[in-house]
Short mmCIF file of C-alpha atoms and ligand atoms in Angstrom, two decimals:
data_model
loop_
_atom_site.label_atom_id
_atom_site.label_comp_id
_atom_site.label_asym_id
_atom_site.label_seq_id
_atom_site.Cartn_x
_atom_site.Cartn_y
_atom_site.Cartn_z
CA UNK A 1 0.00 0.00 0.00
CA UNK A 2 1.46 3.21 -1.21
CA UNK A 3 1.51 5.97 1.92
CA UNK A 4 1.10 9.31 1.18
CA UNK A 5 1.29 12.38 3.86
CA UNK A 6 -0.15 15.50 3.81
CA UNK A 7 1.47 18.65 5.17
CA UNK A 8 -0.03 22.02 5.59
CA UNK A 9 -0.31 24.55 8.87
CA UNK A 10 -1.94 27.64 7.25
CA UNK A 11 -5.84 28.51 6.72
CA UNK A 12 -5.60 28.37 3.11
CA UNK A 13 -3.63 25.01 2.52
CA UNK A 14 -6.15 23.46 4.60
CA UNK A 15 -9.15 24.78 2.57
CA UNK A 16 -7.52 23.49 -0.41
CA UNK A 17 -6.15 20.01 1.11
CA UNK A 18 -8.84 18.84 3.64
CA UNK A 19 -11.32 17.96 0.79
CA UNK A 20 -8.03 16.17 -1.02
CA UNK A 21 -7.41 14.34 2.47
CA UNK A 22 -11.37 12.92 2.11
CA UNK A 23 -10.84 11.75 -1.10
CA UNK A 24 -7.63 10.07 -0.30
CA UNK A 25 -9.17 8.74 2.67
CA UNK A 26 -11.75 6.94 0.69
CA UNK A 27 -8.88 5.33 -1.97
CA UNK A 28 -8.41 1.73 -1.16
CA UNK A 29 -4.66 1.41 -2.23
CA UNK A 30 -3.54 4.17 -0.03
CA UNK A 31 -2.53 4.84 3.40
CA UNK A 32 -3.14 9.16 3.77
CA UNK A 33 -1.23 10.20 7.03
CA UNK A 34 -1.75 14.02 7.67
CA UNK A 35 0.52 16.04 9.42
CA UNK A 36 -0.06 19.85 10.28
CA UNK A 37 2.35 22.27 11.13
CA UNK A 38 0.57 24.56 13.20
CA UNK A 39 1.99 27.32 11.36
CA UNK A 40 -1.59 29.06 12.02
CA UNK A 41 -3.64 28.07 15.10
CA UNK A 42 -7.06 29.06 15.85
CA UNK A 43 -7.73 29.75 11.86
CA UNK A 44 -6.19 26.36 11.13
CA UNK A 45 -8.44 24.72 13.58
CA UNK A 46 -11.55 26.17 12.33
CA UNK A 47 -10.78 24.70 9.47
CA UNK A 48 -10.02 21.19 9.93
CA UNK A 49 -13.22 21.35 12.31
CA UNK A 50 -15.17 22.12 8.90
CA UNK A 51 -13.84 19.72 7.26
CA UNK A 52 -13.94 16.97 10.17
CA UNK A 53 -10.43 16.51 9.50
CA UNK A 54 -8.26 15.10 12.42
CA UNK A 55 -4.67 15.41 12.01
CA UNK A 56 -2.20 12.51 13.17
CA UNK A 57 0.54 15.10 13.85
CA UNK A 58 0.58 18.72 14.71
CA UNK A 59 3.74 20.46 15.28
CA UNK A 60 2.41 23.29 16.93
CA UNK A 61 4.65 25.73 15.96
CA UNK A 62 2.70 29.35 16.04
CA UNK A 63 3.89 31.75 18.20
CA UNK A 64 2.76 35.78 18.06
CA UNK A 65 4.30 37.61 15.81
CA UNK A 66 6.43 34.90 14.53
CA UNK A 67 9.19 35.60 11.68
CA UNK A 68 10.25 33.63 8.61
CA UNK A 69 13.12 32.75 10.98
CA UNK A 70 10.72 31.05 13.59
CA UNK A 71 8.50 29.61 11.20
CA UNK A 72 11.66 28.06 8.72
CA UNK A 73 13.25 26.54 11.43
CA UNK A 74 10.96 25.37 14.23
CA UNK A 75 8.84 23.22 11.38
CA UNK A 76 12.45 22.32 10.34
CA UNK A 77 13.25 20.55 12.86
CA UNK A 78 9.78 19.48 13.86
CA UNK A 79 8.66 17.77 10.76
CA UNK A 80 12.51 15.41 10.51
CA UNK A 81 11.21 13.22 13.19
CA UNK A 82 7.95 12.78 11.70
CA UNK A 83 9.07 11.87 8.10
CA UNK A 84 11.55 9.73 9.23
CA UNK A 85 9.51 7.62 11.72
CA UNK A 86 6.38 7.43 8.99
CA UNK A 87 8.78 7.25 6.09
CA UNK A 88 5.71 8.20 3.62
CA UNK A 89 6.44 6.83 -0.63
CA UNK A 90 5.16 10.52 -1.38
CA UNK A 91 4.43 14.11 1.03
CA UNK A 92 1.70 16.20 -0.46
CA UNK A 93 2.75 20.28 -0.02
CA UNK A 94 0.64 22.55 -1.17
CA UNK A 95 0.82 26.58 -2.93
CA UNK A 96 3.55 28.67 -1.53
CA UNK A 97 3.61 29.22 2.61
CA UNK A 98 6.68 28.50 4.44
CA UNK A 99 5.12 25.63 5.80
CA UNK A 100 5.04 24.52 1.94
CA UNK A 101 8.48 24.99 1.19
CA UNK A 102 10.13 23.76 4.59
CA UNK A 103 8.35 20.56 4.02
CA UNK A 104 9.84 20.03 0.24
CA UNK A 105 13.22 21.50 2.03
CA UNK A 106 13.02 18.13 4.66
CA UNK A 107 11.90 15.76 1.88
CA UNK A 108 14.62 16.96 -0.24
CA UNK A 109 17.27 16.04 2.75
CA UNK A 110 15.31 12.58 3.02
CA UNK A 111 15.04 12.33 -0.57
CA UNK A 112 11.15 11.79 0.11
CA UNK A 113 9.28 12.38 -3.47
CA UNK A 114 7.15 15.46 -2.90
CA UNK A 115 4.12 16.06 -4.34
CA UNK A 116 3.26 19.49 -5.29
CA UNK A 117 -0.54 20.73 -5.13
CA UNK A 118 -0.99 24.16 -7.06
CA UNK A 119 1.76 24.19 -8.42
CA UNK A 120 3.11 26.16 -11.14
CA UNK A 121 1.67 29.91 -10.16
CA UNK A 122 4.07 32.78 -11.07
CA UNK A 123 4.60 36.39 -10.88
CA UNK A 124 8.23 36.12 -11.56
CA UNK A 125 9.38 38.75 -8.95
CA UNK A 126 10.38 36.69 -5.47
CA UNK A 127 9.35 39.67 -3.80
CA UNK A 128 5.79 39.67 -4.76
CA UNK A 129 4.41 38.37 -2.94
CA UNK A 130 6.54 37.85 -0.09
CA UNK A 131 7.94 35.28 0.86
CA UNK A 132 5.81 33.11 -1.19
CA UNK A 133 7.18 33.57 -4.62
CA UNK A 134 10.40 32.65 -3.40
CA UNK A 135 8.77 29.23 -1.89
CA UNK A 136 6.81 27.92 -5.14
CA UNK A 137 9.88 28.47 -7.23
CA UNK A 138 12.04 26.16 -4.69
CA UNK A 139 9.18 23.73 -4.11
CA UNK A 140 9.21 23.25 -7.97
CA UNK A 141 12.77 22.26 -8.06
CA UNK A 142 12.32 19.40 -6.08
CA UNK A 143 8.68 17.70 -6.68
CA UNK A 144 8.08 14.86 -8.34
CA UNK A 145 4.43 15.32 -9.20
CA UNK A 146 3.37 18.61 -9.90
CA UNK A 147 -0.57 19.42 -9.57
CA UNK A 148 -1.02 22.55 -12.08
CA UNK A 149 -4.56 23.82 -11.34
CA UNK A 150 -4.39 25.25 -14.90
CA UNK A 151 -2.54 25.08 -17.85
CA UNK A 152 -1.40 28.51 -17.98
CA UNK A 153 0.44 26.81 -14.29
CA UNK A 154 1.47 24.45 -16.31
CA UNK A 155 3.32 26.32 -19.29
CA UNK A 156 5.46 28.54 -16.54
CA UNK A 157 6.84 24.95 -15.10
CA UNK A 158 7.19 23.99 -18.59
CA UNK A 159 8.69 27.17 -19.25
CA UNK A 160 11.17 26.36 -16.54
CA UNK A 161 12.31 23.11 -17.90
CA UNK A 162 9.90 20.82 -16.11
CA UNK A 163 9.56 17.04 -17.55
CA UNK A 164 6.01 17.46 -18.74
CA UNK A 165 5.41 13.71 -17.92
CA UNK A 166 5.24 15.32 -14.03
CA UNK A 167 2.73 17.65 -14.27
CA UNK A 168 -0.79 17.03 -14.32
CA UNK A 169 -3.68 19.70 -15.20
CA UNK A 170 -6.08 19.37 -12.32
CA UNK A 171 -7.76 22.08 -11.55
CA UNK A 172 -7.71 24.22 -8.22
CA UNK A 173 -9.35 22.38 -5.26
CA UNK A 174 -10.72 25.11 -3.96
CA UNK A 175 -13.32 24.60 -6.35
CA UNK A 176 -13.77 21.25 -4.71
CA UNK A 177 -14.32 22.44 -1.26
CA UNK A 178 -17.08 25.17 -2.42
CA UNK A 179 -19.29 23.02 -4.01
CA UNK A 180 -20.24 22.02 -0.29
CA UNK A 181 -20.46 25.96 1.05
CA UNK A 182 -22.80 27.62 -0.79
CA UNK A 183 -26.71 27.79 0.06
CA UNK A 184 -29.50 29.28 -1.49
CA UNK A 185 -31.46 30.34 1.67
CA UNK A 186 -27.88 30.96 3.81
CA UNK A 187 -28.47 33.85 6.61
CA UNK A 188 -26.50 35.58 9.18
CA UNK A 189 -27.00 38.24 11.35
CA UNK A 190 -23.97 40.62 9.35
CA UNK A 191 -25.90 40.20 6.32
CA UNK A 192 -29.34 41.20 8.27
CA UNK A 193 -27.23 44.27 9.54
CA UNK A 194 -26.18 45.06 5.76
CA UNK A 195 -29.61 44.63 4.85
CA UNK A 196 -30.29 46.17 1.16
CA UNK A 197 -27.31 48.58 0.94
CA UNK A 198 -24.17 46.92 -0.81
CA UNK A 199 -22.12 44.71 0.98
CA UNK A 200 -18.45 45.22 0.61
CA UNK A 201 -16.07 42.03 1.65
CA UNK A 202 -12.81 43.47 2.90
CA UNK A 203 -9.91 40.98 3.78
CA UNK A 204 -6.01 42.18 3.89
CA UNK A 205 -3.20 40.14 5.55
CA UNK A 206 0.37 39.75 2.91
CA UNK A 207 3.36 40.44 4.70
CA UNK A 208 4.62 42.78 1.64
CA UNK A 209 1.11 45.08 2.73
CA UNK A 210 2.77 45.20 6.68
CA UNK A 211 2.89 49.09 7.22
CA UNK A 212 1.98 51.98 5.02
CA UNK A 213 1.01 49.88 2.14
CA UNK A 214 -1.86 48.91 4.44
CA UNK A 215 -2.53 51.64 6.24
CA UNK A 216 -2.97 53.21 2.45
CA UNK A 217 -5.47 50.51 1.48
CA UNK A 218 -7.74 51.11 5.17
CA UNK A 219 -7.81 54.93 4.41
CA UNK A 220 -9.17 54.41 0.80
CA UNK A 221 -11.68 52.29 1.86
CA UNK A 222 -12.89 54.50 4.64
CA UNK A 223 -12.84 57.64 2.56
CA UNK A 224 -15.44 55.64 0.10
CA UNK A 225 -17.37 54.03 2.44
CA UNK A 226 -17.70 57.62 4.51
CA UNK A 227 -18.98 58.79 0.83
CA UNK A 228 -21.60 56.40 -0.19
CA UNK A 229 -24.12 55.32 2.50
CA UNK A 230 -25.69 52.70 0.59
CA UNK A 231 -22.91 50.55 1.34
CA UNK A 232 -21.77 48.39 4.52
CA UNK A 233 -18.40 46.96 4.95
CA UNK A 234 -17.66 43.52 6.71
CA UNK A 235 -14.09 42.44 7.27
CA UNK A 236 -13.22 39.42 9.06
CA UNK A 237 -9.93 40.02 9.95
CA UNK A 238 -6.76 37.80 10.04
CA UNK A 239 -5.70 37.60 13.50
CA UNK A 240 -2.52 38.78 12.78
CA UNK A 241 -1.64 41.16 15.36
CA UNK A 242 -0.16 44.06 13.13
CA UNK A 243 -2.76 44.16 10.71
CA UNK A 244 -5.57 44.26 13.66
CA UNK A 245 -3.62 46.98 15.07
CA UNK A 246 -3.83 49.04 11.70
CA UNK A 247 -7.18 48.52 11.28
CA UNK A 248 -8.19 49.75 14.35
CA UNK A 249 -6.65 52.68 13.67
CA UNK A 250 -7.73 54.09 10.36
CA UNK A 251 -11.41 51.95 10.65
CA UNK A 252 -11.88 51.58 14.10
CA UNK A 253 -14.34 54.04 14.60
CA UNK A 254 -16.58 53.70 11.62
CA UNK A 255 -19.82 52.71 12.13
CA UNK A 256 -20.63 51.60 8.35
CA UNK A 257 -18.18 48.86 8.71
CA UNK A 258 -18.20 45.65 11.16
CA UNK A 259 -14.47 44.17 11.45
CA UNK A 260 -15.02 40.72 12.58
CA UNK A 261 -13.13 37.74 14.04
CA UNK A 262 -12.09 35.32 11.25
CA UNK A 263 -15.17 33.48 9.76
CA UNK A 264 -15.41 29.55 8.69
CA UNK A 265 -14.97 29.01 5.10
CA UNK A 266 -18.71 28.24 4.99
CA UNK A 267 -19.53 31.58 6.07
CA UNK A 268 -16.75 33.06 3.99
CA UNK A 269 -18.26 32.04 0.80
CA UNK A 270 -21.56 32.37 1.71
CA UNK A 271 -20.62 35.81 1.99
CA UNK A 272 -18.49 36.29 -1.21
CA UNK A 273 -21.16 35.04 -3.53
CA UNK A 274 -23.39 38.00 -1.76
CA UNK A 275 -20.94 40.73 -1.94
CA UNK A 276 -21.85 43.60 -4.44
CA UNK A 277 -17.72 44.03 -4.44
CA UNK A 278 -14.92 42.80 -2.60
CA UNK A 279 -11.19 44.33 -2.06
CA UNK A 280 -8.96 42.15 -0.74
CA UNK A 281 -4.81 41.19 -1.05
CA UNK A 282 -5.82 37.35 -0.78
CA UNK A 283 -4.65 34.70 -3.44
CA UNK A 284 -7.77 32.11 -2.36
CA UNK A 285 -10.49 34.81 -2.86
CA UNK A 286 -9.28 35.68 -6.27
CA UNK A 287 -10.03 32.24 -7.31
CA UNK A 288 -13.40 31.45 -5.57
CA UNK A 289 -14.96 35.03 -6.33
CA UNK A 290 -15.02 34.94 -10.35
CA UNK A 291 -17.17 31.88 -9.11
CA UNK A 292 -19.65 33.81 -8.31
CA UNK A 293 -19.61 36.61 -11.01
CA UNK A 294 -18.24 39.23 -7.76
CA UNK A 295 -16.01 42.10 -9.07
CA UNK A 296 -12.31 41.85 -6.80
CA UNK A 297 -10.64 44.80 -6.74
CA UNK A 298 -6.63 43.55 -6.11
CA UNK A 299 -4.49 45.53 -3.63
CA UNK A 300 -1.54 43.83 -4.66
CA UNK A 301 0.72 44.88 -7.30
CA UNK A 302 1.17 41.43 -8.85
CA UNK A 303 -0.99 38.53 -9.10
CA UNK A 304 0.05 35.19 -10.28
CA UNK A 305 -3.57 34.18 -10.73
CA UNK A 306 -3.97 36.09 -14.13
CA UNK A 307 -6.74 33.69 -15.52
CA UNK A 308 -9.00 36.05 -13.20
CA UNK A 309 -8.03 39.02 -14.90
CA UNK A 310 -8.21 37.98 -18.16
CA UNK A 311 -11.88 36.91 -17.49
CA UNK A 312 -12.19 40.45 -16.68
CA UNK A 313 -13.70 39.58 -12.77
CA UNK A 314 -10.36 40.67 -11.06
CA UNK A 315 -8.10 44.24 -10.89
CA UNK A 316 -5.20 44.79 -9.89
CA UNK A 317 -5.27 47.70 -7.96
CA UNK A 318 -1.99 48.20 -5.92
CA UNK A 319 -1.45 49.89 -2.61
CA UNK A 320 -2.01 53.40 -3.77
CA UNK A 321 -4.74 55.37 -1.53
CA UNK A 322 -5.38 57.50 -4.32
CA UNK A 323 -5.61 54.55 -6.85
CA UNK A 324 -7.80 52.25 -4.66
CA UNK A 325 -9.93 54.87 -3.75
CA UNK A 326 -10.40 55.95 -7.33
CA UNK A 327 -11.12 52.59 -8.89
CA UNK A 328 -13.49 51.65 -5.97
CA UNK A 329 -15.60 54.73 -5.89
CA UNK A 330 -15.58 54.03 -10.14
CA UNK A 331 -17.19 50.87 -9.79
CA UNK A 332 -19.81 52.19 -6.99
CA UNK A 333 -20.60 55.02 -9.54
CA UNK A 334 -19.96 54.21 -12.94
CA UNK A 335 -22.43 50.94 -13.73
CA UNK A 336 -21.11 50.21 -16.89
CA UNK A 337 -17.69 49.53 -15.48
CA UNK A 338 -19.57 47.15 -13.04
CA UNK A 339 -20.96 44.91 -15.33
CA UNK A 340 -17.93 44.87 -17.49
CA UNK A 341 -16.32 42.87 -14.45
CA UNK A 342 -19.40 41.57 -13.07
CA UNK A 343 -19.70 37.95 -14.73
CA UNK A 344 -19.72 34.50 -13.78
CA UNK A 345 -16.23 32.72 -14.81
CA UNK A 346 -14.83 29.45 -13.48
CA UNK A 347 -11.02 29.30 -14.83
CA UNK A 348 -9.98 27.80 -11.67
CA UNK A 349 -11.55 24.55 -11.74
CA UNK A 350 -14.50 22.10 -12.12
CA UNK A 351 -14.99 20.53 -8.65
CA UNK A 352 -13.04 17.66 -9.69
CA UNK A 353 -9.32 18.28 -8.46
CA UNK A 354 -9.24 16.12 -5.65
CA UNK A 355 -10.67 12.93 -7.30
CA UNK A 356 -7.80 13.65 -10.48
CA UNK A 357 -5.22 13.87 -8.31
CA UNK A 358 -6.02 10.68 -6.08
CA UNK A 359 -6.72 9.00 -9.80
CA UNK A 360 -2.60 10.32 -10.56
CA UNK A 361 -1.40 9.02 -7.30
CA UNK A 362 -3.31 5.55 -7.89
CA UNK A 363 -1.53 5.04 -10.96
CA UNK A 364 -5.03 5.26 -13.17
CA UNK A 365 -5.68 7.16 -15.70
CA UNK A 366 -6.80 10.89 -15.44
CA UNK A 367 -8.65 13.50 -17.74
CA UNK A 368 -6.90 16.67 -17.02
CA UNK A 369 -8.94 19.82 -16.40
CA UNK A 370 -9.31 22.08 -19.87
CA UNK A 371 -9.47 25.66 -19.18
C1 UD1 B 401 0.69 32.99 6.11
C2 UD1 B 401 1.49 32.65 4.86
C3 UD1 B 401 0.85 33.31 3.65
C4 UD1 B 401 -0.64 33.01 3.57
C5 UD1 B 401 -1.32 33.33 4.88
C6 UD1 B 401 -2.76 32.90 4.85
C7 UD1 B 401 3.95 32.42 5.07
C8 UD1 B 401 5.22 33.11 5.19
N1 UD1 B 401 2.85 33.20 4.99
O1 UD1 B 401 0.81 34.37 6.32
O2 UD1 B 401 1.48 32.85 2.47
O3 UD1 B 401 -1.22 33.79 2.53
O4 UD1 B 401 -0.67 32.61 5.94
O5 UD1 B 401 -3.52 33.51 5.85
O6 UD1 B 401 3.90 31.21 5.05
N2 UD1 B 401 -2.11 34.26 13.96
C9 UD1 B 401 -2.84 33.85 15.05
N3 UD1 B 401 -3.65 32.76 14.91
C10 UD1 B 401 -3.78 32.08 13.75
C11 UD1 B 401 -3.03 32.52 12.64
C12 UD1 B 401 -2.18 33.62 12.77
O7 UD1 B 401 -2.77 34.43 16.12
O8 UD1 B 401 -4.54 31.11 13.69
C13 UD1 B 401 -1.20 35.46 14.11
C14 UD1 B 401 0.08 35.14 14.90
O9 UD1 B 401 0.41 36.24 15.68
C15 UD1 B 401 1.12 34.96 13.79
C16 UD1 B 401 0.62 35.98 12.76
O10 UD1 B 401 -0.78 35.90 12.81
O11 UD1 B 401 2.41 35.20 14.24
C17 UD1 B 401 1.11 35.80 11.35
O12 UD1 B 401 0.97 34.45 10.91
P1 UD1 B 401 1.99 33.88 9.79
O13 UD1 B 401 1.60 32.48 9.44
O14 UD1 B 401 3.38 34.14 10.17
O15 UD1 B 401 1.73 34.84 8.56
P2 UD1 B 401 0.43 35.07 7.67
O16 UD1 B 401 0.38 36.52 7.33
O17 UD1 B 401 -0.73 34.43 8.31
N1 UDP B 402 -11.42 32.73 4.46
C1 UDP B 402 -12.14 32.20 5.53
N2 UDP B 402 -12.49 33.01 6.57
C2 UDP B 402 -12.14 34.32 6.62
C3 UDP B 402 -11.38 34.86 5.55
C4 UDP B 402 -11.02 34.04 4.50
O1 UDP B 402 -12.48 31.02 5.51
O2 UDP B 402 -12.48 34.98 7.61
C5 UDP B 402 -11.03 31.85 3.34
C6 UDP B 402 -11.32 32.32 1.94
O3 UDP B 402 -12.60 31.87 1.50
C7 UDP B 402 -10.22 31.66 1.13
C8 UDP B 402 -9.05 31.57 2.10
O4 UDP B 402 -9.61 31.75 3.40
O5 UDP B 402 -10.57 30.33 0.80
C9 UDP B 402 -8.03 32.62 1.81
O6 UDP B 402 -7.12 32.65 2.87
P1 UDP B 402 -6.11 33.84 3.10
O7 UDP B 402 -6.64 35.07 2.47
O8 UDP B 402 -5.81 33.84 4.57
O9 UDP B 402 -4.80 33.33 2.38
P2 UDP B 402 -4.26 33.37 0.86
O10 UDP B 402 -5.28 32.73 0.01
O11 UDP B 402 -4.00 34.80 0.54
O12 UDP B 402 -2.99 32.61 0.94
#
């Protein structure tokens, strides 16, 4: 039986491997072992809870405030010991955390075969975004099977001199997961508050966006949102301590928008698919908002999810106040410009990721995912 082992430790890899661990989980030739690193706690948790996913290891590694530093080399030296006491055939990593690429670091000392889910997703600047650039590049010098959700992912590995007999068009498995989230008659007492005014989704958390690049977003929005009162504003917020503390101090006192703890992924989407518009620095929500026809304005200045743009639901907006606050009040104002971006597209995927890539590790045949 061949034994595969997951590794992940932040919210997003877990969104996009817990429905992959319960498909695995249901393959008779495999053993699926998952380990998390802990890199996130409580939003990791909330997760795996969703998913009913219970880890066999957890490294526990989060501290407050921790640095790439802490994170590199605590799961470092946490993960050795389980590798080489479970000795997998193949460790599933997944996108582009540290987490990701400390895990294909240890398999590459082990010489473990790696497994790479996502893979393939450029900007081709290793300092956008931060650190995570940087840690899909590495990851792809060392997996075996790479897992391109598209094939645009899969020209840039090809690009890069990858054996095209190891990658596999799949599909994003986010897709996967939301095909169980979203409800027709879904409530929740922010959307009663928002009631028939516009509701504007608002998350923020890269590391590049630590500091004025922030701050520069959070003052665009609240100059907009002081301007049009037929909108409302809800923003669960990452618990990172930095970014709570910024918000709090250019939004903290505005009534027409409700910062709120981090949400489950069932709420999240729910919430997405309702959203007249959403701004947000996230690679996930790019992905699952086109979905749902919901305009995304980008405060990034790269995005290695271009399939988004090119369908016309996604900007890119950068961290300009003056910029942000131009393009958002444009597409509050200007409805022509709305519906331009306001479409349903699904380049990311057809809800059938997980079952292609279990299919690949099998040995069977697989149909890959045409975009
Ligand atoms: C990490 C990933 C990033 C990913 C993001 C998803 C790296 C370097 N960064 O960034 O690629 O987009 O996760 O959200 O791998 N915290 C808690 N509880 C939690 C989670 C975080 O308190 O459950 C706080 C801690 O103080 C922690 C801080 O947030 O130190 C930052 O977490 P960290 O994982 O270092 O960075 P993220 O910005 O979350
Ligand atoms: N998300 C969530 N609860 C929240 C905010 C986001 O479940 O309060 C989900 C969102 O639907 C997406 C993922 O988290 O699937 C994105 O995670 P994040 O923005 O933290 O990381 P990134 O995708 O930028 O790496």
């Amino acid at each position: 039986m061949k034994k595969v082992m997951l590794v992940f430790g932040t919210r997003p890899e877990a969104i996009k491997m817990c429905p992959l661990v319960n498909e695995l989980k249901t393959r008779k030739s495999l053993e699926t072992i998952v380990c998390v690193t802990g890199q996130h706690k409580e939003m990791l948790t909330q997760v795996l809870d969703t998913f009913n996913v219970v880890p066999d290891y957890n490294l526990s590694i989060m501290k407050e405030g921790q640095t790439l530093f802490d994170i590199t080399t605590n799961i470092l030296h946490g993960i050795k010991e389980v590798l080489e006491k479970e000795k997998p055939d193949v460790v599933l990593v997944h996108g582009d955390t540290s987490t990701t690429f400390v895990t294909a670091l240890a398999c590459f000392y082990l010489q473990i075969p790696v497994g790479h889910v996502e893979a393939g997703l450029r900007t081709h600047n290793i300092y956008s975004p931060y650190p995570e650039e940087f840690n899909r590049q590495a990851v792809s010098i060392v997996s075996k099977y790479n897992f391109a959700p598209t094939r645009l992912a899969m020209k840039n590995l090809l690009d890069e001199g990858k054996d095209p007999k190891s990658i596999y068009v799949t599909g994003n498995t986010v897709i996967d997961a939301m095909a169980h989230t979203i409800k027709k008659d879904y409530t929740h007492p922010e959307l009663d508050w928002v009631g028939k005014d516009k509701l504007i989704f608002i998350t923020a958390h890269r590391r590049e966006n630590l500091g004025q690049p922030m701050h520069n977003m959070f003052r665009a929005i609240r100059r907009v949102l002081d301007e049009h009162p037929d909108c409302k504003a809800v923003y669960p917020i990452h618990m990172n301590p930095i970014v709570r503390k910024a918000a709090d101090e250019e939004l903290g006192d505005c009534d027409r928008i409700h910062i709120i703890d981090p949400i489950e992924v069932f709420d999240c989407h729910n919430f997405e698919a309702r959203s007249y518009l959403i701004l947000t620095d996230s690679g996930g929500i790019q992905e699952e908002a086109p979905a749902y026809g919901v305009p995304v304005l980008v405060m990034r200045d790269t995005t290695e999810r271009p399939e988004g743009v090119e369908a016309g639901t996604l900007k890119l907006v950068g961290t300009s106040e003056e910029v942000i606050y131009n393009e958002f009040t444009k597409l509050l104002t200007d409805e022509k410009e709305y519906h331009k971006m306001a479409h349903a597209a699904n380049p990311y995927g057809d809800g059938h990721a997980c079952k292609r890539i279990a299919d690949i590790l099998e040995g069977k045949n697989y149909k890959p995912f045409l975009n």
